[in-house]
mmCIF file of C-alpha atoms in Angstrom:
data_model
loop_
_atom_site.group_PDB
_atom_site.id
_atom_site.type_symbol
_atom_site.label_atom_id
_atom_site.label_comp_id
_atom_site.label_asym_id
_atom_site.label_seq_id
_atom_site.Cartn_x
_atom_site.Cartn_y
_atom_site.Cartn_z
ATOM 1 C CA ALA A 1 23.203 17.933 38.215
ATOM 2 C CA ARG A 2 26.524 17.060 39.802
ATOM 3 C CA ILE A 3 27.908 13.528 39.699
ATOM 4 C CA GLU A 4 27.685 13.190 43.508
ATOM 5 C CA GLU A 5 23.965 13.958 43.538
ATOM 6 C CA GLY A 6 21.546 11.108 44.114
ATOM 7 C CA ALA A 7 21.344 7.932 46.205
ATOM 8 C CA HIS A 8 24.500 6.241 47.460
ATOM 9 C CA ALA A 9 25.365 3.175 49.556
ATOM 10 C CA VAL A 10 27.544 4.060 52.543
ATOM 11 C CA ARG A 11 29.612 1.821 54.819
ATOM 12 C CA LEU A 12 31.300 3.025 57.991
ATOM 13 C CA MET A 13 33.783 0.672 59.648
ATOM 14 C CA ILE A 14 35.867 0.751 62.797
ATOM 15 C CA ILE A 15 38.911 -1.489 62.517
ATOM 16 C CA ASP A 16 40.842 -2.613 65.616
ATOM 17 C CA ALA A 17 44.606 -2.594 66.129
ATOM 18 C CA ASP A 18 44.815 -6.142 64.690
ATOM 19 C CA GLY A 19 43.033 -5.139 61.471
ATOM 20 C CA GLN A 20 39.755 -6.815 62.426
ATOM 21 C CA PRO A 21 36.453 -4.948 61.980
ATOM 22 C CA ILE A 22 34.654 -4.268 65.263
ATOM 23 C CA LEU A 23 31.860 -2.180 63.723
ATOM 24 C CA ASN A 24 30.293 -2.301 60.260
ATOM 25 C CA VAL A 25 27.390 0.034 59.564
ATOM 26 C CA ASP A 26 25.720 -0.036 56.160
ATOM 27 C CA GLY A 27 23.253 2.584 55.064
ATOM 28 C CA ARG A 28 22.004 4.736 52.238
ATOM 29 C CA MET A 29 22.147 8.474 51.810
ATOM 30 C CA GLU A 30 20.604 10.899 49.388
ATOM 31 C CA ILE A 31 22.742 13.836 48.253
ATOM 32 C CA ARG A 32 21.008 16.952 46.962
ATOM 33 C CA PHE A 33 22.672 20.225 46.043
ATOM 34 C CA HIS A 34 20.893 23.544 46.192
ATOM 35 C CA GLN A 35 21.799 26.297 43.761
ATOM 36 C CA GLY A 36 24.991 28.026 44.848
ATOM 37 C CA LEU A 37 25.439 25.871 47.949
ATOM 38 C CA GLY A 38 27.625 22.877 48.695
ATOM 39 C CA GLY A 39 26.303 19.661 50.127
ATOM 40 C CA ALA A 40 26.700 18.005 53.504
ATOM 41 C CA VAL A 41 25.161 14.855 54.904
ATOM 42 C CA ASN A 42 24.786 14.005 58.576
ATOM 43 C CA MET A 43 25.027 10.374 59.648
ATOM 44 C CA ILE A 44 23.671 9.148 62.963
ATOM 45 C CA ILE A 45 25.040 5.785 64.028
ATOM 46 C CA ASN A 46 23.713 3.598 66.826
ATOM 47 C CA ALA A 47 26.941 2.387 68.434
ATOM 48 C CA HIS A 48 25.652 1.739 71.969
ATOM 49 C CA GLN A 49 26.855 -1.873 71.808
ATOM 50 C CA LEU A 50 30.318 -0.931 70.514
ATOM 51 C CA GLU A 51 33.007 -2.205 72.870
ATOM 52 C CA PHE A 52 36.722 -1.625 72.513
ATOM 53 C CA THR A 53 38.520 -4.638 73.971
ATOM 54 C CA SER A 54 42.059 -3.441 73.371
ATOM 55 C CA ALA A 55 43.999 -0.222 73.523
ATOM 56 C CA GLY A 56 45.988 1.078 70.597
ATOM 57 C CA GLU A 57 45.538 2.606 67.198
ATOM 58 C CA HIS A 58 42.266 1.766 65.487
ATOM 59 C CA ALA A 59 40.883 3.176 62.235
ATOM 60 C CA ILE A 60 37.592 4.682 61.117
ATOM 61 C CA GLU A 61 36.989 3.990 57.440
ATOM 62 C CA ILE A 62 34.230 5.187 55.132
ATOM 63 C CA ALA A 63 33.265 3.773 51.767
ATOM 64 C CA VAL A 64 30.655 5.102 49.345
ATOM 65 C CA ASP A 65 29.276 2.873 46.607
ATOM 66 C CA GLY A 66 31.937 0.267 47.450
ATOM 67 C CA ILE A 67 34.876 2.673 47.109
ATOM 68 C CA GLN A 68 36.883 3.544 50.221
ATOM 69 C CA LEU A 69 36.997 7.332 50.382
ATOM 70 C CA GLY A 70 38.775 7.930 53.644
ATOM 71 C CA SER A 71 40.388 6.578 56.761
ATOM 72 C CA SER A 72 41.196 8.311 60.017
ATOM 73 C CA ALA A 73 43.183 7.131 63.027
ATOM 74 C CA LEU A 74 41.342 6.542 66.292
ATOM 75 C CA PHE A 75 43.554 6.133 69.369
ATOM 76 C CA VAL A 76 41.971 4.073 72.160
ATOM 77 C CA ARG A 77 43.052 3.980 75.801
ATOM 78 C CA MET A 78 41.294 1.656 78.197
ATOM 79 C CA ARG A 79 39.194 3.409 80.837
ATOM 80 C CA GLU A 80 40.722 1.597 83.849
ATOM 81 C CA GLN A 81 44.202 2.803 82.888
ATOM 82 C CA VAL A 82 43.071 6.398 82.484
ATOM 83 C CA THR A 83 40.933 6.408 85.655
ATOM 84 C CA THR A 84 43.636 5.044 87.966
ATOM 85 C CA ALA A 85 46.282 7.390 86.559
ATOM 86 C CA LEU A 86 44.058 10.445 86.990
ATOM 87 C CA ALA A 87 43.038 9.432 90.507
ATOM 88 C CA GLY A 88 46.650 8.991 91.674
ATOM 89 C CA LEU A 89 46.109 5.255 92.249
ATOM 90 C CA ASP A 90 48.736 2.576 91.839
ATOM 91 C CA GLU A 91 48.647 -0.180 89.205
ATOM 92 C CA GLN A 92 46.316 -2.262 91.418
ATOM 93 C CA GLY A 93 43.898 0.654 91.763
ATOM 94 C CA GLN A 94 44.860 1.296 95.405
ATOM 95 C CA ALA A 95 45.215 4.736 96.984
ATOM 96 C CA PRO A 96 48.298 5.532 99.100
ATOM 97 C CA PRO A 97 47.817 4.831 102.837
ATOM 98 C CA PRO A 98 46.300 7.766 104.778
ATOM 99 C CA GLY A 99 48.819 10.054 106.431
ATOM 100 C CA LYS A 100 51.686 8.753 104.292
ATOM 101 C CA PRO A 101 53.199 11.491 102.130
ATOM 102 C CA ASP A 102 53.258 10.954 98.408
ATOM 103 C CA SER A 103 56.383 9.333 97.068
ATOM 104 C CA PRO A 104 58.926 11.617 95.356
ATOM 105 C CA ASP A 105 58.081 9.847 92.093
ATOM 106 C CA SER A 106 54.413 10.788 92.356
ATOM 107 C CA PRO A 107 53.261 13.411 89.844
ATOM 108 C CA HIS A 108 51.160 14.936 92.659
ATOM 109 C CA ALA A 109 53.949 15.052 95.268
ATOM 110 C CA GLY A 110 54.548 18.434 96.810
ATOM 111 C CA PRO A 111 57.822 19.838 98.166
ATOM 112 C CA SER A 112 59.456 17.978 101.029
ATOM 113 C CA LEU A 113 59.335 19.642 104.469
ATOM 114 C CA ASN A 114 62.319 17.728 105.961
#
């Protein structure tokens, strides 16, 4: 038997840009190896209530049996910022007036016909 085989306590955390945990999920997993094959474990996490309240760099951390094994960066952008930028809206979420050509600064502006 390999040392990893057996039951283990697992903790998955999401840490916000200020270093505060916004999600802690504790669980158990059972690792079994089959002859000649490696092992993999799927984790399904109910994060429907997870809410990101700030943009910026967050972290996903995983610990097994109380030992942190890994951390990965998670970059969060707020939906309102992304939606207005993609829709060509201004900072207040307003569309340009109808019939008015896009400003020269607009990323969607076409060539001028003057």
